[in-house]
Short mmCIF file of N, CA and C in Angstrom, two decimals:
data_model
loop_
_atom_site.label_atom_id
_atom_site.label_comp_id
_atom_site.label_asym_id
_atom_site.label_seq_id
_atom_site.Cartn_x
_atom_site.Cartn_y
_atom_site.Cartn_z
N ILE A 1 55.09 -3.71 -6.16
CA ILE A 1 54.89 -3.15 -5.03
C ILE A 1 54.20 -4.02 -4.07
N GLU A 2 55.00 -3.88 -2.94
CA GLU A 2 54.43 -4.74 -1.86
C GLU A 2 53.62 -4.20 -1.26
N GLU A 3 52.51 -5.10 -0.50
CA GLU A 3 51.25 -4.57 0.18
C GLU A 3 51.71 -3.56 1.12
N ASP A 4 50.40 -2.59 1.10
CA ASP A 4 50.74 -1.70 2.16
C ASP A 4 51.59 -1.11 2.19
N THR A 5 52.33 -0.48 1.42
CA THR A 5 53.46 0.37 1.39
C THR A 5 52.88 1.66 0.65
N TRP A 6 53.55 3.07 0.96
CA TRP A 6 53.12 4.47 0.50
C TRP A 6 53.10 4.31 -1.11
N GLN A 7 54.15 3.35 -1.60
CA GLN A 7 53.75 3.65 -3.03
C GLN A 7 52.70 3.14 -3.51
N LYS A 8 52.27 1.89 -3.18
CA LYS A 8 50.79 1.60 -3.34
C LYS A 8 49.67 2.40 -3.51
N TYR A 9 50.01 3.27 -2.47
CA TYR A 9 48.73 4.08 -1.88
C TYR A 9 48.94 5.07 -2.80
N TYR A 10 50.01 5.66 -3.14
CA TYR A 10 50.45 6.68 -3.87
C TYR A 10 49.72 6.64 -5.24
N LEU A 11 50.44 5.03 -6.01
CA LEU A 11 50.00 4.99 -7.09
C LEU A 11 48.37 4.78 -7.52
N GLU A 12 47.40 4.09 -6.47
CA GLU A 12 46.18 4.38 -6.69
C GLU A 12 45.73 5.37 -6.76
N GLY A 13 45.97 6.25 -5.75
CA GLY A 13 45.75 7.79 -5.46
C GLY A 13 45.69 8.47 -7.11
N VAL A 14 46.80 8.50 -7.60
CA VAL A 14 47.29 9.23 -8.89
C VAL A 14 46.50 8.68 -10.05
N SER A 15 45.59 7.45 -9.77
CA SER A 15 45.18 6.86 -11.18
C SER A 15 43.82 7.37 -11.21
N ASN A 16 43.14 8.02 -9.95
CA ASN A 16 41.85 8.68 -9.78
C ASN A 16 41.96 10.01 -10.62
N GLU A 17 40.55 9.92 -10.72
CA GLU A 17 40.08 11.54 -11.43
C GLU A 17 38.84 12.12 -10.68
N MET A 18 38.51 13.30 -10.96
CA MET A 18 37.32 13.99 -10.49
C MET A 18 36.35 13.82 -11.32
N TYR A 19 35.05 13.49 -10.98
CA TYR A 19 33.76 13.08 -12.02
C TYR A 19 32.86 13.57 -11.34
N THR A 20 31.53 13.76 -12.23
CA THR A 20 30.50 14.28 -11.82
C THR A 20 29.55 13.62 -11.99
N GLU A 21 28.36 13.56 -11.39
CA GLU A 21 27.42 12.56 -11.63
C GLU A 21 26.07 13.25 -10.81
N TYR A 22 24.79 13.14 -11.61
CA TYR A 22 23.35 13.24 -10.60
C TYR A 22 23.12 12.30 -9.74
N LEU A 23 22.56 12.59 -8.41
CA LEU A 23 22.76 11.67 -7.49
C LEU A 23 21.13 11.28 -7.75
N SER A 24 20.63 9.84 -7.36
CA SER A 24 19.71 9.27 -7.04
C SER A 24 18.61 9.59 -6.39
N SER A 25 17.40 10.06 -6.71
CA SER A 25 16.37 10.25 -5.56
C SER A 25 16.14 9.70 -4.82
N ALA A 26 17.17 8.38 -4.71
CA ALA A 26 17.03 7.72 -3.37
C ALA A 26 17.63 8.67 -2.14
N PHE A 27 18.71 9.78 -2.40
CA PHE A 27 19.20 10.35 -1.62
C PHE A 27 18.20 11.70 -1.32
N VAL A 28 17.23 11.93 -1.91
CA VAL A 28 16.52 13.35 -1.64
C VAL A 28 16.18 13.10 -0.33
N GLY A 29 16.21 14.21 0.07
CA GLY A 29 16.18 14.64 2.23
C GLY A 29 17.01 14.08 2.66
N LEU A 30 17.98 13.22 2.50
CA LEU A 30 19.27 12.69 3.38
C LEU A 30 20.31 14.25 3.39
N SER A 31 20.91 14.21 4.20
CA SER A 31 21.84 15.23 4.33
C SER A 31 23.36 14.85 3.95
N PHE A 32 24.01 15.92 3.30
CA PHE A 32 25.01 15.81 2.80
C PHE A 32 26.47 14.41 3.34
N PRO A 33 26.38 14.43 4.84
CA PRO A 33 27.38 13.11 5.33
C PRO A 33 26.68 12.37 5.23
N THR A 34 25.45 12.13 5.01
CA THR A 34 24.87 10.98 5.18
C THR A 34 24.82 10.08 3.99
N VAL A 35 24.41 10.97 2.94
CA VAL A 35 24.82 10.34 1.34
C VAL A 35 26.60 10.14 1.44
N CYS A 36 27.34 11.14 1.96
CA CYS A 36 28.63 10.83 1.60
C CYS A 36 29.05 9.14 2.01
N GLU A 37 28.50 8.81 3.47
CA GLU A 37 28.73 7.77 3.93
C GLU A 37 27.97 6.66 3.54
N LEU A 38 26.93 6.81 2.98
CA LEU A 38 26.14 5.55 2.01
C LEU A 38 26.71 5.29 0.78
N CYS A 39 27.54 6.75 0.28
CA CYS A 39 28.34 6.35 -1.05
C CYS A 39 29.37 5.59 -0.82
N PHE A 40 30.35 6.20 0.34
CA PHE A 40 31.17 5.48 0.40
C PHE A 40 31.22 3.93 1.19
N VAL A 41 30.56 3.62 1.57
CA VAL A 41 30.07 2.18 2.53
C VAL A 41 29.69 1.26 1.53
N LYS A 42 28.44 1.67 0.87
CA LYS A 42 27.42 0.53 -0.18
C LYS A 42 28.17 0.73 -1.47
N LEU A 43 28.48 2.29 -2.12
CA LEU A 43 28.91 2.17 -3.65
C LEU A 43 29.99 2.34 -3.97
N LYS A 44 30.82 2.02 -2.74
CA LYS A 44 32.33 2.42 -2.67
C LYS A 44 32.63 3.68 -3.68
N LEU A 45 32.29 4.47 -3.39
CA LEU A 45 32.26 5.71 -3.48
C LEU A 45 32.87 7.19 -3.10
N LEU A 46 33.66 7.98 -3.20
CA LEU A 46 34.38 8.93 -2.57
C LEU A 46 33.60 10.46 -3.17
N MET A 47 32.29 10.55 -2.38
CA MET A 47 32.03 11.95 -2.61
C MET A 47 32.50 13.10 -2.05
N ILE A 48 32.84 14.03 -2.76
CA ILE A 48 33.44 15.51 -1.88
C ILE A 48 32.92 16.67 -1.80
N ALA A 49 32.06 16.74 -2.83
CA ALA A 49 31.24 18.16 -3.00
C ALA A 49 29.93 17.94 -3.80
N ILE A 50 29.24 18.82 -3.66
CA ILE A 50 27.51 19.12 -4.46
C ILE A 50 27.62 19.98 -5.42
N GLU A 51 26.85 20.20 -6.32
CA GLU A 51 26.47 21.69 -6.94
C GLU A 51 25.29 21.70 -5.93
N TYR A 52 24.95 22.99 -5.68
CA TYR A 52 23.87 23.88 -4.58
C TYR A 52 23.16 24.59 -5.51
N LYS A 53 21.74 24.37 -5.62
CA LYS A 53 21.11 25.41 -6.47
C LYS A 53 19.96 25.92 -5.31
N SER A 54 20.25 27.33 -5.27
CA SER A 54 19.17 28.29 -4.40
C SER A 54 17.87 28.47 -4.92
N ALA A 55 17.33 28.83 -4.00
CA ALA A 55 15.63 29.16 -4.32
C ALA A 55 15.87 29.92 -5.46
N ASN A 56 16.62 30.88 -5.61
CA ASN A 56 16.56 31.55 -7.12
C ASN A 56 17.54 31.25 -8.35
N ARG A 57 17.54 30.15 -8.23
CA ARG A 57 18.56 29.06 -9.26
C ARG A 57 20.11 29.08 -9.32
N GLU A 58 20.29 30.18 -8.47
CA GLU A 58 21.77 30.51 -8.35
C GLU A 58 22.64 29.16 -7.90
N SER A 59 23.66 29.03 -8.89
CA SER A 59 24.46 27.65 -8.49
C SER A 59 25.59 27.96 -7.82
N ARG A 60 26.04 27.02 -6.78
CA ARG A 60 27.21 27.01 -6.07
C ARG A 60 27.92 25.63 -5.93
N ILE A 61 29.15 25.70 -5.96
CA ILE A 61 29.78 24.32 -5.59
C ILE A 61 30.01 24.52 -4.22
N LEU A 62 29.74 23.35 -3.54
CA LEU A 62 30.03 23.41 -2.05
C LEU A 62 30.63 21.93 -1.51
N ILE A 63 31.80 22.56 -0.98
CA ILE A 63 32.74 20.98 -0.82
C ILE A 63 32.33 20.77 0.58
N ASN A 64 31.99 19.64 0.95
CA ASN A 64 31.83 18.96 2.22
C ASN A 64 30.72 20.07 3.05
N PRO A 65 29.79 20.06 2.63
CA PRO A 65 28.91 20.69 3.57
C PRO A 65 28.47 20.05 4.67
N GLY A 66 27.91 20.85 5.74
CA GLY A 66 27.59 20.04 7.13
C GLY A 66 26.21 19.53 6.75
N ASN A 67 25.50 18.98 7.74
CA ASN A 67 23.94 18.19 8.12
C ASN A 67 23.64 19.15 8.06
N HIS A 68 23.11 20.84 7.96
CA HIS A 68 22.40 21.52 7.71
C HIS A 68 21.61 21.18 6.13
N LEU A 69 22.38 20.66 5.17
CA LEU A 69 22.35 20.90 3.73
C LEU A 69 21.66 19.39 3.62
N LYS A 70 20.31 19.25 2.75
CA LYS A 70 19.83 18.15 2.56
C LYS A 70 19.79 17.98 0.87
N ILE A 71 19.46 16.98 0.54
CA ILE A 71 19.90 16.74 -0.78
C ILE A 71 18.65 16.80 -1.74
N GLN A 72 18.65 17.56 -2.83
CA GLN A 72 17.42 18.14 -3.31
C GLN A 72 17.63 17.11 -4.81
N GLU A 73 16.46 16.99 -5.50
CA GLU A 73 16.10 16.37 -6.58
C GLU A 73 16.82 16.96 -7.39
N GLY A 74 17.97 16.38 -8.04
CA GLY A 74 18.66 16.83 -9.73
C GLY A 74 19.83 17.41 -9.05
N THR A 75 20.36 17.04 -7.87
CA THR A 75 21.48 17.20 -7.31
C THR A 75 22.93 16.60 -8.06
N LEU A 76 23.84 17.42 -8.10
CA LEU A 76 25.23 16.94 -9.13
C LEU A 76 26.22 16.50 -7.99
N GLY A 77 26.61 15.51 -7.69
CA GLY A 77 27.53 15.24 -7.01
C GLY A 77 29.14 14.91 -7.98
N PHE A 78 29.67 15.84 -6.99
CA PHE A 78 31.65 15.27 -7.33
C PHE A 78 31.79 14.51 -6.74
N PHE A 79 32.89 13.68 -7.21
CA PHE A 79 33.31 12.02 -6.96
C PHE A 79 35.08 12.03 -7.39
N ILE A 80 35.77 11.54 -6.42
CA ILE A 80 36.93 11.08 -6.89
C ILE A 80 37.21 9.13 -7.09
N ALA A 81 37.32 9.38 -8.36
CA ALA A 81 36.94 7.68 -8.96
C ALA A 81 38.13 7.19 -9.91
N SER A 82 38.15 5.79 -10.04
CA SER A 82 39.24 5.42 -11.54
C SER A 82 38.43 5.86 -12.54
N ASP A 83 37.13 6.08 -12.79
CA ASP A 83 36.43 6.01 -14.29
C ASP A 83 34.89 6.51 -13.79
N ALA A 84 34.41 6.84 -15.10
CA ALA A 84 33.45 7.51 -14.98
C ALA A 84 32.16 6.64 -14.69
N LYS A 85 32.81 5.48 -15.19
CA LYS A 85 31.39 4.20 -15.08
C LYS A 85 31.20 3.91 -13.65
N GLU A 86 32.04 3.96 -12.31
CA GLU A 86 32.03 3.89 -11.20
C GLU A 86 30.94 4.64 -10.33
N VAL A 87 31.38 6.11 -11.15
CA VAL A 87 30.30 7.28 -10.41
C VAL A 87 28.86 7.01 -10.63
N LYS A 88 28.53 6.15 -12.11
CA LYS A 88 27.14 5.81 -12.34
C LYS A 88 26.07 5.18 -11.52
N ARG A 89 27.00 4.23 -10.27
CA ARG A 89 26.08 3.76 -9.27
C ARG A 89 25.52 4.52 -8.33
N ALA A 90 25.71 5.90 -8.70
CA ALA A 90 25.28 6.98 -7.48
C ALA A 90 23.99 7.50 -8.01
N PHE A 91 24.03 7.36 -9.32
CA PHE A 91 22.54 7.89 -10.37
C PHE A 91 21.70 6.50 -10.45
N PHE A 92 22.46 5.32 -10.48
CA PHE A 92 21.34 4.29 -10.31
C PHE A 92 20.76 3.49 -9.05
N TYR A 93 21.29 4.16 -7.99
CA TYR A 93 21.07 3.34 -6.46
C TYR A 93 19.69 3.59 -6.38
N CYS A 94 18.76 2.74 -5.68
CA CYS A 94 17.61 2.46 -5.58
C CYS A 94 17.71 1.83 -4.37
N LYS A 95 17.29 2.36 -3.34
CA LYS A 95 16.86 1.48 -2.08
C LYS A 95 16.22 0.46 -1.96
N ALA A 96 15.18 0.29 -2.58
CA ALA A 96 14.10 -0.81 -2.94
C ALA A 96 14.57 -1.89 -3.11
N CYS A 97 15.77 -1.30 -4.52
CA CYS A 97 16.28 -2.72 -5.49
C CYS A 97 17.84 -3.19 -4.98
N HIS A 98 18.38 -2.28 -4.26
CA HIS A 98 19.70 -2.41 -4.08
C HIS A 98 20.48 -2.34 -2.88
N ASP A 99 19.42 -2.52 -1.92
CA ASP A 99 19.86 -2.15 -0.77
C ASP A 99 20.45 -3.15 -0.22
N ASP A 100 20.20 -4.51 -0.58
CA ASP A 100 20.79 -5.92 -0.15
C ASP A 100 22.21 -6.31 -0.83
N ILE A 101 22.74 -5.55 -1.71
CA ILE A 101 23.43 -6.18 -2.84
C ILE A 101 24.74 -5.44 -1.93
N THR A 102 26.00 -6.30 -1.98
CA THR A 102 27.21 -6.29 -1.31
C THR A 102 28.47 -5.79 -2.35
N ASP A 103 28.05 -6.20 -3.93
CA ASP A 103 29.00 -5.80 -4.60
C ASP A 103 28.22 -4.84 -5.40
N PRO A 104 29.56 -3.73 -5.14
CA PRO A 104 28.76 -2.27 -5.96
C PRO A 104 28.66 -2.56 -7.28
N LYS A 105 29.39 -3.47 -7.79
CA LYS A 105 29.53 -3.45 -9.55
C LYS A 105 28.15 -4.31 -10.26
N ARG A 106 27.03 -4.66 -8.88
CA ARG A 106 25.94 -5.33 -9.67
C ARG A 106 24.94 -3.91 -9.54
N ILE A 107 25.44 -2.35 -8.84
CA ILE A 107 24.23 -1.83 -8.87
C ILE A 107 23.89 -1.21 -10.27
N LYS A 108 23.03 -1.42 -10.89
CA LYS A 108 22.87 -0.68 -12.01
C LYS A 108 21.54 -0.27 -12.50
N LYS A 109 20.97 -0.11 -13.50
CA LYS A 109 19.63 0.38 -13.48
C LYS A 109 18.54 -0.58 -13.27
N CYS A 110 17.77 0.02 -12.29
CA CYS A 110 16.67 -1.15 -12.19
C CYS A 110 15.27 -0.92 -13.07
N GLY A 111 14.45 -1.97 -12.79
CA GLY A 111 13.14 -1.89 -13.53
C GLY A 111 12.27 -1.22 -12.71
N CYS A 112 12.31 -0.83 -11.21
CA CYS A 112 11.77 -0.09 -10.15
C CYS A 112 10.78 0.72 -10.85
N LYS A 113 9.68 0.93 -10.13
CA LYS A 113 8.47 1.79 -10.56
C LYS A 113 8.91 2.84 -9.39
N ARG A 114 9.84 2.71 -8.58
CA ARG A 114 10.08 4.16 -7.22
C ARG A 114 11.10 4.91 -8.06
N ARG A 115 11.62 4.29 -8.67
CA ARG A 115 12.65 5.50 -9.32
C ARG A 115 12.10 6.61 -10.43
N LYS A 116 12.30 7.64 -10.15
CA LYS A 116 11.78 8.42 -11.02
C LYS A 116 12.52 8.60 -12.20
#
């Protein structure tokens, strides 16, 4: 298939599925759009939603919530990706250890004491 044809993008799209993964504590306190941007630019992941637990522990799935929502510890993210291994990057990401990494495949579990 030729470069930049609709067929190429179509086949790439249909090879993806939805996966879930708990978000790294590095994202706690950040807004949903900020985490989405960081996941897309730094981790090469497309996050589309999160599981939100209210104060009384009721769980809801929120698709693209706005800036008002801040990520909490133990938040589950919903991603469009080609395999489950890719979305593990959202769990392992550590700003202290991975901030300067340009190849997202190198984002793996670190031995940093900052990680909970």
